[in-house]
Short mmCIF file of C-alpha atoms and ligand atoms in Angstrom, two decimals:
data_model
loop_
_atom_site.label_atom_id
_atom_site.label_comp_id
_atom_site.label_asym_id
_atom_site.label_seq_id
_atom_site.Cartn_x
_atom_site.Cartn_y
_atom_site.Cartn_z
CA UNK A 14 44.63 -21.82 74.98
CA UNK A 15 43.63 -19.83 72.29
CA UNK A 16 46.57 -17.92 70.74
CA UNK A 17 46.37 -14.04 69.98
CA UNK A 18 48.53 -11.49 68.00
CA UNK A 19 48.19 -7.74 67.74
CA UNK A 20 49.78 -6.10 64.80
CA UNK A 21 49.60 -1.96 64.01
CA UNK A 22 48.44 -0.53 60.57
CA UNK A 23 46.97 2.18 59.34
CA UNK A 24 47.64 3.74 63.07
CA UNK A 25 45.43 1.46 64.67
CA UNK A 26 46.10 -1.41 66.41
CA UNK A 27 44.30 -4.79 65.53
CA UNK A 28 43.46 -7.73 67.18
CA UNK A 29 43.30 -11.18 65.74
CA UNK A 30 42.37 -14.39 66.85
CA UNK A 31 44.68 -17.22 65.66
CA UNK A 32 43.53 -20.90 65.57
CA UNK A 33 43.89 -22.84 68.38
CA UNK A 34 47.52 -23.88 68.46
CA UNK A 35 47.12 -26.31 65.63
CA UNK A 36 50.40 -28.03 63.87
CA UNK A 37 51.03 -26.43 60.05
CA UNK A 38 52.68 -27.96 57.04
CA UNK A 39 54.47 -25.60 54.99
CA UNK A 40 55.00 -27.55 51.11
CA UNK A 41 57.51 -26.05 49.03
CA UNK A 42 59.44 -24.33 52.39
CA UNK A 43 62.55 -23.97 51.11
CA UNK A 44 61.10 -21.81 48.22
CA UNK A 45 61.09 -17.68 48.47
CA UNK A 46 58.03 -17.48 50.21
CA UNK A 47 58.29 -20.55 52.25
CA UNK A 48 61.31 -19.72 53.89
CA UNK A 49 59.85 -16.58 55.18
CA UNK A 50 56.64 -18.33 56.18
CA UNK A 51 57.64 -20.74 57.86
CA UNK A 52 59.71 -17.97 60.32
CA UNK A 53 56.46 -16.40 61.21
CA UNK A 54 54.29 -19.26 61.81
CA UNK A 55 57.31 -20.13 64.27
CA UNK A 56 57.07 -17.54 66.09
CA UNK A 57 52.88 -18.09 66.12
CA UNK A 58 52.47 -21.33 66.72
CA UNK A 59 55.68 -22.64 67.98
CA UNK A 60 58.48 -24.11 66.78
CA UNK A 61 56.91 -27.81 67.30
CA UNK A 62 54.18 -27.04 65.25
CA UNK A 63 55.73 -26.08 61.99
CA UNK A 64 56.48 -28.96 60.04
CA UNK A 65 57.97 -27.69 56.63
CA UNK A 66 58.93 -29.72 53.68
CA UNK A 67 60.33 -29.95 49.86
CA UNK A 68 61.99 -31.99 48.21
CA UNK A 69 65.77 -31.56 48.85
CA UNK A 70 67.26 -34.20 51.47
CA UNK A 71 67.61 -33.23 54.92
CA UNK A 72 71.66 -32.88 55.36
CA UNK A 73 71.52 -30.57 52.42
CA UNK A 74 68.85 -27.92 54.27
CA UNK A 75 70.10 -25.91 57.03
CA UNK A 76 66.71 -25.06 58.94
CA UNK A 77 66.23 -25.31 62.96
CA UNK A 78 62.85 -26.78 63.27
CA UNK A 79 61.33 -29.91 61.65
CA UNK A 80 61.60 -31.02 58.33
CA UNK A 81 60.83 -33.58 56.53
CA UNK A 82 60.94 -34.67 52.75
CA UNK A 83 58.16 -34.41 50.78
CA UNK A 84 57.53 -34.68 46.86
CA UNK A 85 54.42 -33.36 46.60
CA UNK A 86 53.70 -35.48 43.47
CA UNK A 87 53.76 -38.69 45.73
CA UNK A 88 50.25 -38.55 47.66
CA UNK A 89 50.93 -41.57 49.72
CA UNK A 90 53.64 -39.47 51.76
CA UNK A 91 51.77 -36.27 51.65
CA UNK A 92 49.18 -38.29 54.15
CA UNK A 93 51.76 -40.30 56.13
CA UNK A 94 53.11 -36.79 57.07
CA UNK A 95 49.74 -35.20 57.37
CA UNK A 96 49.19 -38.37 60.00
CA UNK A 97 52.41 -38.82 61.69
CA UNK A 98 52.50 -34.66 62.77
CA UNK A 99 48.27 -34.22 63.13
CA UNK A 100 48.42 -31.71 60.49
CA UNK A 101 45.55 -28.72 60.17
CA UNK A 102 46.31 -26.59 57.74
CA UNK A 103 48.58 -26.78 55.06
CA UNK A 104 50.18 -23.71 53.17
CA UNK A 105 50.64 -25.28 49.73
CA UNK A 106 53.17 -23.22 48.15
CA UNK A 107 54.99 -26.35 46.07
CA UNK A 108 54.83 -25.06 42.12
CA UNK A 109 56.32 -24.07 39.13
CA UNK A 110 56.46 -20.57 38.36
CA UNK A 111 55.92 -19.11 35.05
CA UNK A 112 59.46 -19.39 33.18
CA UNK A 113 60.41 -22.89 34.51
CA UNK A 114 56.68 -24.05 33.38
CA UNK A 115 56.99 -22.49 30.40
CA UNK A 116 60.01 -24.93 29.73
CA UNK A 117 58.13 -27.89 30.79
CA UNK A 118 54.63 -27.14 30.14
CA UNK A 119 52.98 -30.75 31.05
CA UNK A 120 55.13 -31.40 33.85
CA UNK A 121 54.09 -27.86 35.13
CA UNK A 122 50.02 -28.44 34.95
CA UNK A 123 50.51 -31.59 36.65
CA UNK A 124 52.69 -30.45 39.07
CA UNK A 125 50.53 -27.27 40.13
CA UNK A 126 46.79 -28.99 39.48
CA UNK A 127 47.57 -32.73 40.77
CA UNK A 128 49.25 -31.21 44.05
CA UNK A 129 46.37 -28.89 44.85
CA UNK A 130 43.64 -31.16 43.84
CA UNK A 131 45.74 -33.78 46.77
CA UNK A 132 45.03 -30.90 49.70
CA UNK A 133 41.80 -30.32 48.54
CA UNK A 134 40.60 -34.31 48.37
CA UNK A 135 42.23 -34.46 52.25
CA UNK A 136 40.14 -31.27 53.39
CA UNK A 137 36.76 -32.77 51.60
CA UNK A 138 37.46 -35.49 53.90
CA UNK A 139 37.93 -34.01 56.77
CA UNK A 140 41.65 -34.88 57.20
CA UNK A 141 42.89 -31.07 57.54
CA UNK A 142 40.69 -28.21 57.77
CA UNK A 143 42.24 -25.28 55.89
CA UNK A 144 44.54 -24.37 53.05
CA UNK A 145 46.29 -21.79 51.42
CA UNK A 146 47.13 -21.73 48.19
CA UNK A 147 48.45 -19.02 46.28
CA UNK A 148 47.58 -17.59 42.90
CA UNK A 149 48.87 -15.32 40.54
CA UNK A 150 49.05 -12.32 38.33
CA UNK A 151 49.49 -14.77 35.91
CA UNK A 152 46.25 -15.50 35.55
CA UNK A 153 45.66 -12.79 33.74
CA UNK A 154 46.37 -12.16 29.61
CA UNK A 155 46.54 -9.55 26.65
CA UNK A 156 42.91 -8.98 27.09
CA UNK A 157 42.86 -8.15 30.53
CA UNK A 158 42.97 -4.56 31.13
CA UNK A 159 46.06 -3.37 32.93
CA UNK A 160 45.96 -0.69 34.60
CA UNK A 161 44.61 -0.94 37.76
CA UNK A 162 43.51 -4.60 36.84
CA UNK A 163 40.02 -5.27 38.80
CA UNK A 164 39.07 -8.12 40.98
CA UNK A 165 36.88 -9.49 38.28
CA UNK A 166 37.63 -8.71 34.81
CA UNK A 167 38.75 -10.69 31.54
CA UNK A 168 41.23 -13.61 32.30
CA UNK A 169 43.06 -15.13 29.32
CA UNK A 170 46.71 -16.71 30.00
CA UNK A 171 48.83 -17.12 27.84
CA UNK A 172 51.10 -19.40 30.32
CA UNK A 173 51.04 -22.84 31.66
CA UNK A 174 51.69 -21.14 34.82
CA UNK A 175 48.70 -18.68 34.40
CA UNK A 176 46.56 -21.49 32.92
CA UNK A 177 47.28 -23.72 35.84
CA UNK A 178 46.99 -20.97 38.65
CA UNK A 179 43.26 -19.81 36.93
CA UNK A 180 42.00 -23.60 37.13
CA UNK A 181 43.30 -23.83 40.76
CA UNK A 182 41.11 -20.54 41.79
CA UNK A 183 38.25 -22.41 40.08
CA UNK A 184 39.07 -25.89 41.80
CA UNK A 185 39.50 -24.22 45.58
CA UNK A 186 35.89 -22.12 44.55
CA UNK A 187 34.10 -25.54 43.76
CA UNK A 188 35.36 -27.45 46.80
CA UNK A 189 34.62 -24.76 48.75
CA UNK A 190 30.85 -24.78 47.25
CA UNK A 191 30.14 -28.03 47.07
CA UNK A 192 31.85 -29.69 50.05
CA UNK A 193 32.45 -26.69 52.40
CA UNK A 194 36.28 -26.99 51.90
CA UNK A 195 38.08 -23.66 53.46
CA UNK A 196 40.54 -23.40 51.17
CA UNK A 197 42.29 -19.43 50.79
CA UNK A 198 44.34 -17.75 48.36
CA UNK A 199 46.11 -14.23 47.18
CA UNK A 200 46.73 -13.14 43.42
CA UNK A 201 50.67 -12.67 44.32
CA UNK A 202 52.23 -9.89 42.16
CA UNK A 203 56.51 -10.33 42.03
CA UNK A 204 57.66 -10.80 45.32
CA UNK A 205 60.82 -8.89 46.33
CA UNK A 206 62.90 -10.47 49.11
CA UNK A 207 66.79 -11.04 50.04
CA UNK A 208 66.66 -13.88 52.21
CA UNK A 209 65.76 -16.46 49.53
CA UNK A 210 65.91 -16.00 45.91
CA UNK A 211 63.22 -16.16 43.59
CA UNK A 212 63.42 -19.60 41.50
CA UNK A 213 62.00 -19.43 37.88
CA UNK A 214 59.21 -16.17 37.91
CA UNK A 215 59.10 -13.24 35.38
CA UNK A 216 59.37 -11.29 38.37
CA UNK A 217 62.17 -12.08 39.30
CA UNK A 218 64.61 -9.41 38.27
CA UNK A 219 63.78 -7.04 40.63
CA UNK A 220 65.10 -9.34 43.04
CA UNK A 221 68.27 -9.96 40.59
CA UNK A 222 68.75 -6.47 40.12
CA UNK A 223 69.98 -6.06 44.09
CA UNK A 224 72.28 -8.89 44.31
CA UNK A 225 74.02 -8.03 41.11
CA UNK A 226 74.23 -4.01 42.23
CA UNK A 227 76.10 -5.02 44.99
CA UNK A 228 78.26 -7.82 43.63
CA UNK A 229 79.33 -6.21 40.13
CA UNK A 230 77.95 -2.57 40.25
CA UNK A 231 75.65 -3.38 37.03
CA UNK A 232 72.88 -5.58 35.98
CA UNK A 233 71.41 -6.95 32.34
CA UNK A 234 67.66 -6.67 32.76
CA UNK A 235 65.82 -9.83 30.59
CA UNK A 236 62.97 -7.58 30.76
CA UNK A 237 62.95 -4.52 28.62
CA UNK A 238 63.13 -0.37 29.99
CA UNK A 239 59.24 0.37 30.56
CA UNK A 240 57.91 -2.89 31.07
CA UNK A 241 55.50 -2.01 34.73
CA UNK A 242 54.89 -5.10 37.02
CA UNK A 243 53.11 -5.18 39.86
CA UNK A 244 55.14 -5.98 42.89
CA UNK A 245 55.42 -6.56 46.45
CA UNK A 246 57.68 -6.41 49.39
CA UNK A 247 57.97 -9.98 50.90
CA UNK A 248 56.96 -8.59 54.58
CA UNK A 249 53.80 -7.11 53.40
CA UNK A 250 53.29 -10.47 51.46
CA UNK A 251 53.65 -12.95 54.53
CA UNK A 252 51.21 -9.95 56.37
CA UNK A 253 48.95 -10.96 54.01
CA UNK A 254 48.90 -14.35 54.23
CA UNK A 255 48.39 -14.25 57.89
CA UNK A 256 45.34 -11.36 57.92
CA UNK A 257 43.49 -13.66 55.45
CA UNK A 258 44.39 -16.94 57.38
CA UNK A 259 43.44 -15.28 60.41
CA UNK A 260 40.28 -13.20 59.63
CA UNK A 261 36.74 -15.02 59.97
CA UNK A 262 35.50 -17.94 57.02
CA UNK A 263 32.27 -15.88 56.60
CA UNK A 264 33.64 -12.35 55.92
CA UNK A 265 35.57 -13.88 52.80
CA UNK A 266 33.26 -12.73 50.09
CA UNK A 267 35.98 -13.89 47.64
CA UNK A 268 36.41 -18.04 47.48
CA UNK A 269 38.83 -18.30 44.02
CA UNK A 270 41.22 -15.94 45.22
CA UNK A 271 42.08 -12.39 46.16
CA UNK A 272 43.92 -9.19 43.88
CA UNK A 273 47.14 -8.13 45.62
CA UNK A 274 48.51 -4.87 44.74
CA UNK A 275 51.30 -3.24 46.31
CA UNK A 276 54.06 -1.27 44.05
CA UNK A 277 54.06 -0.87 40.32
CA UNK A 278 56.97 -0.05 38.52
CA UNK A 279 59.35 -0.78 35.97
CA UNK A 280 63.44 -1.77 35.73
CA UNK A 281 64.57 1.68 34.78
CA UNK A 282 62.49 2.85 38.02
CA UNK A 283 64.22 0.23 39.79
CA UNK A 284 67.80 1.34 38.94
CA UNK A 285 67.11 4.62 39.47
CA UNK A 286 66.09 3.51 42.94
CA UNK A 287 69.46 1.28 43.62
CA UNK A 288 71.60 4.34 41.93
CA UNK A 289 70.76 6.75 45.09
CA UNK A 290 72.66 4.17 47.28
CA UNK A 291 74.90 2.97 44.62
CA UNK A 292 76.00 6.35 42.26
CA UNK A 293 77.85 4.32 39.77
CA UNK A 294 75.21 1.21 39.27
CA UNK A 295 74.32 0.72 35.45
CA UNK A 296 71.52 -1.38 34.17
CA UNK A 297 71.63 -2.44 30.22
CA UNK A 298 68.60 -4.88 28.60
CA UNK A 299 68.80 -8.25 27.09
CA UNK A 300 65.00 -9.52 26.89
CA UNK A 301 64.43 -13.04 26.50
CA UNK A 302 61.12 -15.10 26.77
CA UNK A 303 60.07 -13.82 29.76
CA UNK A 304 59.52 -10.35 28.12
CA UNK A 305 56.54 -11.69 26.63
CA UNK A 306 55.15 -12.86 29.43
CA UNK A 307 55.51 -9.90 31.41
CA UNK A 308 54.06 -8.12 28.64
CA UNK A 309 50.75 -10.34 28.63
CA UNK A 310 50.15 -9.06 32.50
CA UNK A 311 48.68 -6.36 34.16
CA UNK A 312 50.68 -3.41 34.89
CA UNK A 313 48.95 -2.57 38.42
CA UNK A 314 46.66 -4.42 40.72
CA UNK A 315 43.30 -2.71 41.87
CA UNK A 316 43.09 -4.56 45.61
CA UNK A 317 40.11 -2.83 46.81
CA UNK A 318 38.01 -6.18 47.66
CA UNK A 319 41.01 -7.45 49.72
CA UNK A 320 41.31 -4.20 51.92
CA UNK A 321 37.42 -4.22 52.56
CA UNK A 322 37.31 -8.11 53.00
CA UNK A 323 40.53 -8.33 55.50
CA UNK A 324 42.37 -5.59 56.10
CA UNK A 325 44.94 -6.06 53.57
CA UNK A 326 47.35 -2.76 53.71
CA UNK A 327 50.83 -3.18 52.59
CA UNK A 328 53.61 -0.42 53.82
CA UNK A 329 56.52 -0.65 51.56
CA UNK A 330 57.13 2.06 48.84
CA UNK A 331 59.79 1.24 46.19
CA UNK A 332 62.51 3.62 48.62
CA UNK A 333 61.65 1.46 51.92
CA UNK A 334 62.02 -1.92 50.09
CA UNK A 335 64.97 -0.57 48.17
CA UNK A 336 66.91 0.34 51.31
CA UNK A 337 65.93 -2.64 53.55
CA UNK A 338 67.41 -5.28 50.09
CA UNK A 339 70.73 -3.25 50.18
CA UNK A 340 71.15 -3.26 53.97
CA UNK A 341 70.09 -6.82 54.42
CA UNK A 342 71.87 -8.50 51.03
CA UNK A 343 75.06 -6.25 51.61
CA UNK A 344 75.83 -8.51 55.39
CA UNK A 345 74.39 -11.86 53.52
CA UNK A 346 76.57 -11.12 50.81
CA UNK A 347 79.57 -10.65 53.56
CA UNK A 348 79.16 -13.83 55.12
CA UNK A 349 78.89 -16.04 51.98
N1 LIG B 418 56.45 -14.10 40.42
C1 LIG B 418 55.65 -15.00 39.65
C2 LIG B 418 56.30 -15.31 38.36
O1 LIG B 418 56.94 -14.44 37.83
C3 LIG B 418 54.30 -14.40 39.40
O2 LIG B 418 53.38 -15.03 40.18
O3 LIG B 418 56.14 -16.37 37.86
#
């Protein structure tokens, strides 16, 4: 049977038609995003379905559902699993983000290119039939402008990270024009969660920020006062992921991969944020190598092609996301 979902935005209530109950591997699960993702396609396509992987062994990962362990530089056991389970699609969100790469550059364009070029060889032959893959912000560079950075517009990285995540675009655009390969990917700004930390982004202090408000009443930003990101609210980013997985091949205009906007602001905007639910939280600055990064990207993210193409409408402002991190981290944080 078919499988449908209805989801509300905008005021309107929209219908979309899943896949056929198909069997997903998630790469890189136990990551930020994959942890959340692999929640949702639970509740989608079942439980049994959902194989996710990474690389940690399985007594050490506390996940009800099936997992298995995957490096995603060996090939060979990429395919046994792909075999063994029947796998479809594969959300390939296995990588190095932009600090760690930046530590390791070679290890971080062969991890990011050789893993993706893997799912895209299996989908030219016909072994799974669709991929996501997400991109980046950092694709973009000085010469981008960035405010309100457009769809298509100057890209010059000035990161492995970026330099990796701009090939990839241009790898999943040529395998989708020359052998047909539906392959599907979002430009993700910082993502802002509390159920998994961020591992290793430029980003990732604005999820930092909440766990250290709540555990010490102050945080040292490595980014500097007045340094705007563009941002997103992990709900709105798995929403995403699932309106573009979901929506029809042919209304995809867009085949390297999608601008994501969302929120825009900047550490001082952050604490000021934290500082209505915490009155005494102070926020000093120590930048470090990641300041340069941050300041080589875009400060906003114009998303118009996204919204036209499929629907893409995120609903967190900086207060709703602020509030839903201190309610949810402040009972995580009383457990641990
Ligand atoms: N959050 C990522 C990073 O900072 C951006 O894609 O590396």
């Amino acid at each position: 049977m078919p499988n449908r979902f209805f989801f509300i935005f905008g005021g309107q209530t929209y219908k979309y038609k899943l896949m056929e109950t198909e069997t997903v591997l998630i790469t890189g699960a136990l990551g930020q995003i994959g942890s959340e993702l692999a929640e949702k396609l639970k509740s989608i396509h079942g439980k049994e379905n959902v194989i996710i992987s990474d690389i940690r062994p399985r007594n050490e990962v506390d996940y009800d559902g099936i997992y298995e362990v995957i490096d995603v530089m060996d090939a060979d056991r990429i395919k046994e699993v792909i075999e063994q389970y029947n796998i479809k699609t594969v959300y390939h969100l296995a990588a190095l983000l932009s600090g760690t790469a930046e530590k390791n550059p070679l290890f971080g364009w062969k991890l990011n290119m050789d893993t993706l070029l893997t799912f895209l060889e299996l989908a030219k032959d016909k072994v799974i039939d669709k991929i996501f893959w997400p991109s980046s912000i950092g694709i973009y560079g000085p010469d981008t402008p960035k405010e309100m950075t457009p769809q298509n517009t100057l890209k010059t990285p000035s990161t492995v990270y970026g330099i990796s995540k701009l090939a990839g675009e241009y790898w999943c655009n040529y395998y989708h024009q020359r052998y047909g390969v539906d392959v599907r990917s979002v430009r993700f700004p910082g993502l802002i969660s509390w159920k998994t930390p961020a591992g290793g982004g430029t980003t990732d202090y604005a999820v930092d920020i909440y766990y250290k408000a709540l555990e010490e009443g102050k945080y040292t930003s490595f980014l500097k006062a007045g340094t705007y990101l563009p941002m997103l609210y992990m709900d709105d980013a798995i929403d995403a992921i699932m309106k573009l997985m979901t929506t029809d091949g042919d209304q995809l205009t867009v085949r390297t991969s999608y601008n994501l906007g969302g929120l825009s602001f900047e550490p001082t905007e952050l604490a000021e944020e934290i500082k209505k639910h915490i009155p005494d939280f102070t926020l000093d600055f120590e930048p470090d190598f990641r300041q340069a990064i941050a300041d080589s990207w875009p400060s906003s993210i114009d998303d118009q092609v996204a919204q036209a193409d499929w629907g893409y409408a995120p609903q967190y402002s900086i207060e709703k996301m602020t509030t839903t991190m201190l309610d949810n981290l402040k009972v995580k944080l009383a457990k641990n």
